[in-house]
PDB file of N, CA and C in Angstrom:
ATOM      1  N   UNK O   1     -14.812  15.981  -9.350  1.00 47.00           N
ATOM      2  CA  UNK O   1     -13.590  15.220  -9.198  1.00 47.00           C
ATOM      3  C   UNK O   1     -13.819  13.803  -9.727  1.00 47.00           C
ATOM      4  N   UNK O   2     -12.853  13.138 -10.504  1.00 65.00           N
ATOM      5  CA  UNK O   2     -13.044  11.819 -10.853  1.00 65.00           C
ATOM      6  C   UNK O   2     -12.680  10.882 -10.348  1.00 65.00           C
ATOM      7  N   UNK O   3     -13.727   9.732  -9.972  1.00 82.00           N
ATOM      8  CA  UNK O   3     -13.393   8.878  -8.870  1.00 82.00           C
ATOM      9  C   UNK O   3     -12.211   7.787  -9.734  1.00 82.00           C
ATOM     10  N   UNK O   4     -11.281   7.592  -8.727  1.00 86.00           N
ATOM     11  CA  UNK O   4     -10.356   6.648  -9.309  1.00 86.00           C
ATOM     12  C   UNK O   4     -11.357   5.397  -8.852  1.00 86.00           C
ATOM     13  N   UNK O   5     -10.739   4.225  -9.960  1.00 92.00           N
ATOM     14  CA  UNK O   5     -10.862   2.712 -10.105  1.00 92.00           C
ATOM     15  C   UNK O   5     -10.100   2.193  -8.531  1.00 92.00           C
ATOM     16  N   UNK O   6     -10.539   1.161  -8.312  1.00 93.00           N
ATOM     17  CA  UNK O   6      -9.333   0.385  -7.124  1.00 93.00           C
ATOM     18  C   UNK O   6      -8.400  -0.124  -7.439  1.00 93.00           C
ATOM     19  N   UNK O   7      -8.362  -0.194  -8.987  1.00 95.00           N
ATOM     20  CA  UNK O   7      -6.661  -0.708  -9.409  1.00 95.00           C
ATOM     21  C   UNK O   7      -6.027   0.742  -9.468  1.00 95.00           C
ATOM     22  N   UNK O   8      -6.466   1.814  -9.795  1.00 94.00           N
ATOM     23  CA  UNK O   8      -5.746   3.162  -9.776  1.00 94.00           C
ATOM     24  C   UNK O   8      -5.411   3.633  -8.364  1.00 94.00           C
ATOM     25  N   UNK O   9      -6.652   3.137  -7.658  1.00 93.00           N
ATOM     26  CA  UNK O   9      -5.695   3.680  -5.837  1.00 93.00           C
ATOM     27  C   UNK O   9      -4.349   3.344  -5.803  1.00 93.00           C
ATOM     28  N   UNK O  10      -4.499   1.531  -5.903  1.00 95.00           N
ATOM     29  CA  UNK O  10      -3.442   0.889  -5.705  1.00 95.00           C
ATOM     30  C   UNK O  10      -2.465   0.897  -6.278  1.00 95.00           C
ATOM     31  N   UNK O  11      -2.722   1.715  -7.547  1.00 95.00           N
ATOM     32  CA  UNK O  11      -1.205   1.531  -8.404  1.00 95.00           C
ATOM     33  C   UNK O  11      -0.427   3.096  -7.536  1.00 95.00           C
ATOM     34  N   UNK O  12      -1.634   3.757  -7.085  1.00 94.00           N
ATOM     35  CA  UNK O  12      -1.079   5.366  -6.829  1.00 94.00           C
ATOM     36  C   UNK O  12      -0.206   5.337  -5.259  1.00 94.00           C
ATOM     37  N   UNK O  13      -0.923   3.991  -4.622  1.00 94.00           N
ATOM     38  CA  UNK O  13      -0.768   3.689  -3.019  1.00 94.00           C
ATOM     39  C   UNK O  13       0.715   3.336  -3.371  1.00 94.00           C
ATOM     40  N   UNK O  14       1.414   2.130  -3.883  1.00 95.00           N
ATOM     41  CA  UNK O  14       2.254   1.729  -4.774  1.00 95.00           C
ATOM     42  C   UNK O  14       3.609   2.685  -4.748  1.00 95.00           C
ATOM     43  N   UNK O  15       2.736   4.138  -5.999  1.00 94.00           N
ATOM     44  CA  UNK O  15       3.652   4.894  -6.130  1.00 94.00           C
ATOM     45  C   UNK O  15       4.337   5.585  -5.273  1.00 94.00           C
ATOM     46  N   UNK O  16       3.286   6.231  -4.075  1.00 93.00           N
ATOM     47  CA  UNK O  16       2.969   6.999  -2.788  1.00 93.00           C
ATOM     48  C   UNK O  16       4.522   5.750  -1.896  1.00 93.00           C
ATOM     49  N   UNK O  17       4.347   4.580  -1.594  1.00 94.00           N
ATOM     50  CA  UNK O  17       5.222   3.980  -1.494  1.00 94.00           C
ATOM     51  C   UNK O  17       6.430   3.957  -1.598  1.00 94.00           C
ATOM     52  N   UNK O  18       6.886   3.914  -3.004  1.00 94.00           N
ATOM     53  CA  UNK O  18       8.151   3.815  -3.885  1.00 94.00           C
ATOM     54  C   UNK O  18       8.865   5.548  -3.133  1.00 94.00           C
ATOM     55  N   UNK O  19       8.180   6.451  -3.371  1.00 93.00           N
ATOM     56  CA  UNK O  19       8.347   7.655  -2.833  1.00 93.00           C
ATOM     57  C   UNK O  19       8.874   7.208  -1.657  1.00 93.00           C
ATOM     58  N   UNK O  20       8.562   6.997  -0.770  1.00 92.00           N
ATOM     59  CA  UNK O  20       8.683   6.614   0.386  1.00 92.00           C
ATOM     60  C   UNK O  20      10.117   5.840   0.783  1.00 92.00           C
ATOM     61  N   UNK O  21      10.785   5.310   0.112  1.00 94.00           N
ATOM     62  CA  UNK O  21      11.674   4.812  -0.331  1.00 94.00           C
ATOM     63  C   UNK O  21      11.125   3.065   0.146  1.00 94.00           C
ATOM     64  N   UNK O  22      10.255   2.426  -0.133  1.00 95.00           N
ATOM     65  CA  UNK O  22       9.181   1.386   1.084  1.00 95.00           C
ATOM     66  C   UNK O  22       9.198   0.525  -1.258  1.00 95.00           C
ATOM     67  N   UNK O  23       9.781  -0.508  -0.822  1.00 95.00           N
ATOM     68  CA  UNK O  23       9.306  -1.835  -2.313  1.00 95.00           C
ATOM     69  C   UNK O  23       8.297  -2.348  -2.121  1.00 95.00           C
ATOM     70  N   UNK O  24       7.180  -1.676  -2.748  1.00 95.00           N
ATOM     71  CA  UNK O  24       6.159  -3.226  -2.565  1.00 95.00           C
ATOM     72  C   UNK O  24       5.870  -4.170  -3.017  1.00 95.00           C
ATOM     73  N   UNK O  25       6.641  -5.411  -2.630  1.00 93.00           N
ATOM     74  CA  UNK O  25       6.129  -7.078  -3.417  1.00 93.00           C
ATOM     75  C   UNK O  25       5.028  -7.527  -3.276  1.00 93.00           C
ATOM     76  N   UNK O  26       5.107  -8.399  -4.349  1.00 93.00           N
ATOM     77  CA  UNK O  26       3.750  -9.138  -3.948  1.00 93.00           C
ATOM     78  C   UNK O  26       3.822 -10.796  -4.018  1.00 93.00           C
ATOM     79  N   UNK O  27       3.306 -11.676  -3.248  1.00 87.00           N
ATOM     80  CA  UNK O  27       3.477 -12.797  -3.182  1.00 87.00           C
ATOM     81  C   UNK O  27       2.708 -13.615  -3.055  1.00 87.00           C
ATOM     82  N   UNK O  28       2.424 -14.496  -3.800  1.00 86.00           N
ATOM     83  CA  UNK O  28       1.627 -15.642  -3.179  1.00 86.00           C
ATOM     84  C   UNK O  28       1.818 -16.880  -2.404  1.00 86.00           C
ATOM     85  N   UNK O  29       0.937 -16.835  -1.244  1.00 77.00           N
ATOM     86  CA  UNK O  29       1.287 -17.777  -0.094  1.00 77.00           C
ATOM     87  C   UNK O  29       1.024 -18.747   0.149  1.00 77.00           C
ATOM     88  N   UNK O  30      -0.133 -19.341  -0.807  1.00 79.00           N
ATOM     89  CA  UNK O  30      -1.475 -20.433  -0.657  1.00 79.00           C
ATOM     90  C   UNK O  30      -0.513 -21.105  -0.181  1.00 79.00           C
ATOM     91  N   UNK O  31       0.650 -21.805  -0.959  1.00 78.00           N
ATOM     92  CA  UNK O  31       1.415 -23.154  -0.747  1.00 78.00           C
ATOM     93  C   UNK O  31       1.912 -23.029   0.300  1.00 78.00           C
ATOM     94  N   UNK O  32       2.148 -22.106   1.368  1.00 70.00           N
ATOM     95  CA  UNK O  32       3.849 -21.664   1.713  1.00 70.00           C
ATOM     96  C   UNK O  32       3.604 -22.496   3.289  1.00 70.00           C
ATOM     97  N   UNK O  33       2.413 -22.902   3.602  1.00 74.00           N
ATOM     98  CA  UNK O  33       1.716 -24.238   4.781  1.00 74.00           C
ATOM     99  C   UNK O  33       2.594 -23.437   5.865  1.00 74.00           C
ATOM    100  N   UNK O  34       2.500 -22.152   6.167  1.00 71.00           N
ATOM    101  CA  UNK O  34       2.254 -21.416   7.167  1.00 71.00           C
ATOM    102  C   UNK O  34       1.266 -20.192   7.060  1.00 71.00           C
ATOM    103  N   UNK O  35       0.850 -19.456   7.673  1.00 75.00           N
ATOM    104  CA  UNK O  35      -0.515 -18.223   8.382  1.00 75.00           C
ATOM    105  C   UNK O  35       1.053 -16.769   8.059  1.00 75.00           C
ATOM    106  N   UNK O  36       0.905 -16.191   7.118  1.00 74.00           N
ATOM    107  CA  UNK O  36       1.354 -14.843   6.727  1.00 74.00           C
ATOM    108  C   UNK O  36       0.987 -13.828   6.230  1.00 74.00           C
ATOM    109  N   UNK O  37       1.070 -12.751   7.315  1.00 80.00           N
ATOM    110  CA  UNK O  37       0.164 -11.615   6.821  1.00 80.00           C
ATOM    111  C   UNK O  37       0.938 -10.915   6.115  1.00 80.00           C
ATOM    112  N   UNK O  38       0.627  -9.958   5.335  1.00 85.00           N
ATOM    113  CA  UNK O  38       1.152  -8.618   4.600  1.00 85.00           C
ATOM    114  C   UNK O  38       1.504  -7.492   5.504  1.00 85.00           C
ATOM    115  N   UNK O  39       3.038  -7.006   5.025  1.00 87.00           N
ATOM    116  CA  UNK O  39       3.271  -6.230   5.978  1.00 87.00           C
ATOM    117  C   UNK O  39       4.808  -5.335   5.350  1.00 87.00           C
ATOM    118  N   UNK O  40       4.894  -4.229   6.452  1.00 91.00           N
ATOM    119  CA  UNK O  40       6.222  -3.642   6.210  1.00 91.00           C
ATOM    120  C   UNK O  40       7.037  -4.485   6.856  1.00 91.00           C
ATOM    121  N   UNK O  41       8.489  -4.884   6.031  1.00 90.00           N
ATOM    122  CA  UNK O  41       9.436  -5.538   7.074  1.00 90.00           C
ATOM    123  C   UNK O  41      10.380  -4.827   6.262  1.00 90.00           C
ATOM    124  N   UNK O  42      12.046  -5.024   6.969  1.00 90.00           N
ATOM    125  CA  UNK O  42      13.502  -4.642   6.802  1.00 90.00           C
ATOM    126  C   UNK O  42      14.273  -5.134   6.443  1.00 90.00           C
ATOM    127  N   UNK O  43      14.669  -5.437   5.432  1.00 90.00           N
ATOM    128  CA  UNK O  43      15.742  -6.311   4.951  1.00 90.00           C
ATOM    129  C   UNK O  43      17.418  -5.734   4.353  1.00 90.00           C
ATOM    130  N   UNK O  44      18.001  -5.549   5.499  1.00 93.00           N
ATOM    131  CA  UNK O  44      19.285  -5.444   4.781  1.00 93.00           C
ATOM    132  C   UNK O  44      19.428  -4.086   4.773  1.00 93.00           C
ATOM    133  N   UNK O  45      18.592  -3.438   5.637  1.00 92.00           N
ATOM    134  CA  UNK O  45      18.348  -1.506   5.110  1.00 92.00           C
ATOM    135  C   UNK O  45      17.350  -1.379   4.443  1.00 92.00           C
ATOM    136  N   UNK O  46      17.131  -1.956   3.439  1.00 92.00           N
ATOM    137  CA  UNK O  46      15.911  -1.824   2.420  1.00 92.00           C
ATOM    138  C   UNK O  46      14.658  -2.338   2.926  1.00 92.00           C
ATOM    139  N   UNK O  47      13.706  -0.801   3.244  1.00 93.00           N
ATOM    140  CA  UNK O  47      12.245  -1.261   3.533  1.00 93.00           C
ATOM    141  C   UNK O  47      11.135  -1.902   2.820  1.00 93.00           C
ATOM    142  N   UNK O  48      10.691  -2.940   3.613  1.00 93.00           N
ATOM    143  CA  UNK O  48       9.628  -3.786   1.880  1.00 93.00           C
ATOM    144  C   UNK O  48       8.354  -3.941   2.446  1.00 93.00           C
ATOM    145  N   UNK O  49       7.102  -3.630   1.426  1.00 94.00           N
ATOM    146  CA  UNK O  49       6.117  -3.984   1.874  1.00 94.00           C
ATOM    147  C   UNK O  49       5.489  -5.089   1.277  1.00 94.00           C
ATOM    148  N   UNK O  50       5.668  -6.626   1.909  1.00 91.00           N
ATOM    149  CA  UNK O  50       5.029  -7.778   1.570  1.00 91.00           C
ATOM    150  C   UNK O  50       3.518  -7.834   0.746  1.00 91.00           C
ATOM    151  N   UNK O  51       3.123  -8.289   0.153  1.00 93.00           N
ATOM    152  CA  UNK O  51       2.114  -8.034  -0.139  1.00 93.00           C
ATOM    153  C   UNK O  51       1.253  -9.490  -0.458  1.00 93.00           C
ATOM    154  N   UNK O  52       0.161 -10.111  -0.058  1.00 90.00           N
ATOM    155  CA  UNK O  52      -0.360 -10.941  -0.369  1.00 90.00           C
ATOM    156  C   UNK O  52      -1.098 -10.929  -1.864  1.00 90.00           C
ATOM    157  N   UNK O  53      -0.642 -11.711  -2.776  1.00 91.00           N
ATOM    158  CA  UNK O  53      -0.618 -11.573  -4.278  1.00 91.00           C
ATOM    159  C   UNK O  53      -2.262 -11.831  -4.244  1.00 91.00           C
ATOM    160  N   UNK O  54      -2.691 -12.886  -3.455  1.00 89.00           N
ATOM    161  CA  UNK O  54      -4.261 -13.864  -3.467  1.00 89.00           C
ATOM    162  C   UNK O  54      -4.943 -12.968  -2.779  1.00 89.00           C
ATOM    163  N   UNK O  55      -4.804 -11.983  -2.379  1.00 92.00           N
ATOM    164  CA  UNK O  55      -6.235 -10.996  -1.413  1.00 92.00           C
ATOM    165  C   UNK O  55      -6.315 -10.033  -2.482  1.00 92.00           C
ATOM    166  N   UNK O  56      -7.962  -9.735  -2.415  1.00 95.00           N
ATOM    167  CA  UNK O  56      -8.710  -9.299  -3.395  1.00 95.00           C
ATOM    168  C   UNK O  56      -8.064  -7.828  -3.115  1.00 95.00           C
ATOM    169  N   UNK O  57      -8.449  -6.674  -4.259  1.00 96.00           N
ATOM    170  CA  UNK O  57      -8.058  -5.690  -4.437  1.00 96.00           C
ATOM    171  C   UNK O  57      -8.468  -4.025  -3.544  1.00 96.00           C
ATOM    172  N   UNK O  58      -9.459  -4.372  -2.826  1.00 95.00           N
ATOM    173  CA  UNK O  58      -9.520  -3.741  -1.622  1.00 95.00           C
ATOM    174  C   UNK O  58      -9.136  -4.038  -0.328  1.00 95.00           C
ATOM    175  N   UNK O  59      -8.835  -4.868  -0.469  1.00 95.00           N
ATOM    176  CA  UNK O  59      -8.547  -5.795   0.868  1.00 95.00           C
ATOM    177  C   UNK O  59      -6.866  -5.246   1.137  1.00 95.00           C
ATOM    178  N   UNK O  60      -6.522  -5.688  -0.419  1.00 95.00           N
ATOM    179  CA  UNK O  60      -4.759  -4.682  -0.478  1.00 95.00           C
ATOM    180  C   UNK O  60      -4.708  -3.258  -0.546  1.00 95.00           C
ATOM    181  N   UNK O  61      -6.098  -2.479  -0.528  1.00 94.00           N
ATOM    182  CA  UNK O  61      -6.002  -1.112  -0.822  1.00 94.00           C
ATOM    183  C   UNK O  61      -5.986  -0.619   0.806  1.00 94.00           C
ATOM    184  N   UNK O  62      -6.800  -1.568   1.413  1.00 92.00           N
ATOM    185  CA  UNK O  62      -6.745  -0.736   3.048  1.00 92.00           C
ATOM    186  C   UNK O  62      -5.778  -1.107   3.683  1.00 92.00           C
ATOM    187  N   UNK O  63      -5.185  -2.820   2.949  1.00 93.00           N
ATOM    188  CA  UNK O  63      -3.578  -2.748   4.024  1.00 93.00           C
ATOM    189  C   UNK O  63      -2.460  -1.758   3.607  1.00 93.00           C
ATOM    190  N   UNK O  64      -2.380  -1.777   3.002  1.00 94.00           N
ATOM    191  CA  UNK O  64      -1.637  -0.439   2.076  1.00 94.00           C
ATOM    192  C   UNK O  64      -1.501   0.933   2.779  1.00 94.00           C
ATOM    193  N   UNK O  65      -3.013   1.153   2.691  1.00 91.00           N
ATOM    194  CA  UNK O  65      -3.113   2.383   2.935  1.00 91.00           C
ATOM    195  C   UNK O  65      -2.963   2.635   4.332  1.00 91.00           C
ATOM    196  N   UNK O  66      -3.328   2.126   5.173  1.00 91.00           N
ATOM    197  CA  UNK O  66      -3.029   1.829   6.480  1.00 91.00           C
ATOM    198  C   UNK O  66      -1.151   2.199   7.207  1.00 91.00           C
ATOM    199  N   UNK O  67      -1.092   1.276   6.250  1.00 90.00           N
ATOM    200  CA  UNK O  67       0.352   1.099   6.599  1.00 90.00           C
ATOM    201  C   UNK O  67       1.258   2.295   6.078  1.00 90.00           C
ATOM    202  N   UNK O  68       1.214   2.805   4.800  1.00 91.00           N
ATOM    203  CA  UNK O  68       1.543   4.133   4.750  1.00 91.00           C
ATOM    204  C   UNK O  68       1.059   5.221   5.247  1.00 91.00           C
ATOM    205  N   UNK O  69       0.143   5.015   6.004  1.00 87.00           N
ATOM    206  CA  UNK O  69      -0.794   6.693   7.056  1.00 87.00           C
ATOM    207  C   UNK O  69      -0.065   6.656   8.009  1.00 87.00           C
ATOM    208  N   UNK O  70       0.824   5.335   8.538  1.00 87.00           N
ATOM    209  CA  UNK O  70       1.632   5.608   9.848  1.00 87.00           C
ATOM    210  C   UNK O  70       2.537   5.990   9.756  1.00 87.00           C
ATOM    211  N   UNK O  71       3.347   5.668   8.225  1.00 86.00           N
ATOM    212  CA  UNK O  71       4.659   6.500   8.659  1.00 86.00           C
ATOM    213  C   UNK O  71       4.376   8.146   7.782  1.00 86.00           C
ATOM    214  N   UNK O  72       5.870   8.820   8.176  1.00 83.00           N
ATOM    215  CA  UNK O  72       5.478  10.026   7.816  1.00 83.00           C
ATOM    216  C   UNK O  72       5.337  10.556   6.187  1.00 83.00           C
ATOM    217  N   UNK O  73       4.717  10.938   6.002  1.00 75.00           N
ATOM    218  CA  UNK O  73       4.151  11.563   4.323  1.00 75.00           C
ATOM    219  C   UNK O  73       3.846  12.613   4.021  1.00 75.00           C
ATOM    220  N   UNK O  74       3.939  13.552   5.145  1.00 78.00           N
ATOM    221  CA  UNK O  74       3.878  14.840   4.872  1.00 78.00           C
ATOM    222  C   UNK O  74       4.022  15.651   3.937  1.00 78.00           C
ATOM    223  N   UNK O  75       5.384  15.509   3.599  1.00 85.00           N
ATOM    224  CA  UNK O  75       5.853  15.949   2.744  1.00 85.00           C
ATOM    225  C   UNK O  75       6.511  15.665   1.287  1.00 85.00           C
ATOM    226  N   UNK O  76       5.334  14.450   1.345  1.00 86.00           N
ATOM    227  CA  UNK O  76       5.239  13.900  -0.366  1.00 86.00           C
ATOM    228  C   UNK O  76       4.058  14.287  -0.676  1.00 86.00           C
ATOM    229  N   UNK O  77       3.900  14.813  -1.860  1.00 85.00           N
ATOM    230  CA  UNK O  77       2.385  15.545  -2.724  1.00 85.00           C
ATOM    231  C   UNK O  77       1.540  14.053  -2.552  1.00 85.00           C
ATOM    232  N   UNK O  78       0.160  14.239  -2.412  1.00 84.00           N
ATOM    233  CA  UNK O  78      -0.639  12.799  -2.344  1.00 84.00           C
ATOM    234  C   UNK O  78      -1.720  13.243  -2.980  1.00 84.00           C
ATOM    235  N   UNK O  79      -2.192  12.666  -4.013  1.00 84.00           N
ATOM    236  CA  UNK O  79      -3.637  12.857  -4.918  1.00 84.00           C
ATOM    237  C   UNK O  79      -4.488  13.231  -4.033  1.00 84.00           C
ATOM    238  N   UNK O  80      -5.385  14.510  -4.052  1.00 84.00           N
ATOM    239  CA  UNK O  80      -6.514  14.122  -3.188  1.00 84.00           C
ATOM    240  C   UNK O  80      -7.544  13.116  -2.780  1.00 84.00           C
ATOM    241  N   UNK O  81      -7.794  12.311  -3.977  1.00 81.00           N
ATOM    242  CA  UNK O  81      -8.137  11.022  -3.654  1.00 81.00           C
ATOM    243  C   UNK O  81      -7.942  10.161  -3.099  1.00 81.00           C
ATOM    244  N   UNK O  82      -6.417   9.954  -2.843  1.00 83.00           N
ATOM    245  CA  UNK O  82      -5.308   9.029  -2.073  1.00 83.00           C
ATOM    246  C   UNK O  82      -5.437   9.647  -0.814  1.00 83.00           C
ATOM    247  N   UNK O  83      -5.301  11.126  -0.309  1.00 81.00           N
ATOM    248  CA  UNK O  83      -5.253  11.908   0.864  1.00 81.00           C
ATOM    249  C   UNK O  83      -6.184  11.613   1.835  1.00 81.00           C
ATOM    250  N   UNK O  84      -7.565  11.599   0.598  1.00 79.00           N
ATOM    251  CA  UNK O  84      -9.179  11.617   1.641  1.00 79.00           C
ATOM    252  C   UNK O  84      -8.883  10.089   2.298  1.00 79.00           C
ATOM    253  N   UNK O  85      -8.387   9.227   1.515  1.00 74.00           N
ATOM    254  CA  UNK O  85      -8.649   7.989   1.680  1.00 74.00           C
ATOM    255  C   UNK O  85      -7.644   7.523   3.325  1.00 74.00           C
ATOM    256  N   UNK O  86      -6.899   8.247   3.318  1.00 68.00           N
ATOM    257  CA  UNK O  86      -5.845   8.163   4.312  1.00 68.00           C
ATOM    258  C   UNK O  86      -6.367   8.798   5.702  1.00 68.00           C
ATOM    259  N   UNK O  87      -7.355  10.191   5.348  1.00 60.00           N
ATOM    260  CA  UNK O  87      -8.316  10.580   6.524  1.00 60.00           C
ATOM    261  C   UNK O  87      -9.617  10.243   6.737  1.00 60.00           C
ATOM    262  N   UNK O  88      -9.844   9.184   5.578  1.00 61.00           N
ATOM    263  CA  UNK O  88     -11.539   8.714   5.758  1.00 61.00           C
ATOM    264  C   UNK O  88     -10.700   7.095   7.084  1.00 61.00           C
ATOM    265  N   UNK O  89      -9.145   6.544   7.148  1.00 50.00           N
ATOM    266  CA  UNK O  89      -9.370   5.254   7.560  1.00 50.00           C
ATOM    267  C   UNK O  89      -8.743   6.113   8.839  1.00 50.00           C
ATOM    268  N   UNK O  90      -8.103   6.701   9.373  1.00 45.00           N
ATOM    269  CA  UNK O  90      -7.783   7.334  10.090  1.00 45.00           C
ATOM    270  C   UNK O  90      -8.724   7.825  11.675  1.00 45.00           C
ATOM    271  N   UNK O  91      -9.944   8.184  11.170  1.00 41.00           N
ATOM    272  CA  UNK O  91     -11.124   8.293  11.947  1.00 41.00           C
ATOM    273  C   UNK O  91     -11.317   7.235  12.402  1.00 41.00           C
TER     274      UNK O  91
END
């Protein structure tokens, strides 16, 4: 099996997302002279997942992934790579 890159998780985590009907932005906060984490929030009906633009690329692969293992995904196809990764943080 070929190991994906961590920009390929994330573009797949992303996609896995969009499926989901879930936007994920991304933003940078340095300036914004408040403490904001990355996260799912609701706007208007439309689900969004914030994303901190300045955290390194694993750091966004486990909030990500995290956050899509809770809601349901069952029944969207998930790379096995993406899958393991969802039952390796799960444990």
């Amino acid at each position: 099996m070929k190991t994906l890159k961590p920009e390929q998780v994330y573009q797949h985590l992303k996609e896995l997302a969009e499926k989901m009907n879930i936007r994920v932005c991304e933003h940078s906060f340095r300036n914004a002279g408040i403490h904001v984490r990355s996260g799912l929030c609701n706007i208007k009906g439309q689900d969004f997942f914030i994303m901190n633009k300045d955290l390194v690329i694993r750091k966004k692969i486990a909030i990500l992934a995290d956050c899509l293992n809770q809601l349901p995904h069952e029944e969207i196809y998930v790379l096995p790579a993406i899958r393991d990764l969802f039952f390796k943080g799960s444990n």
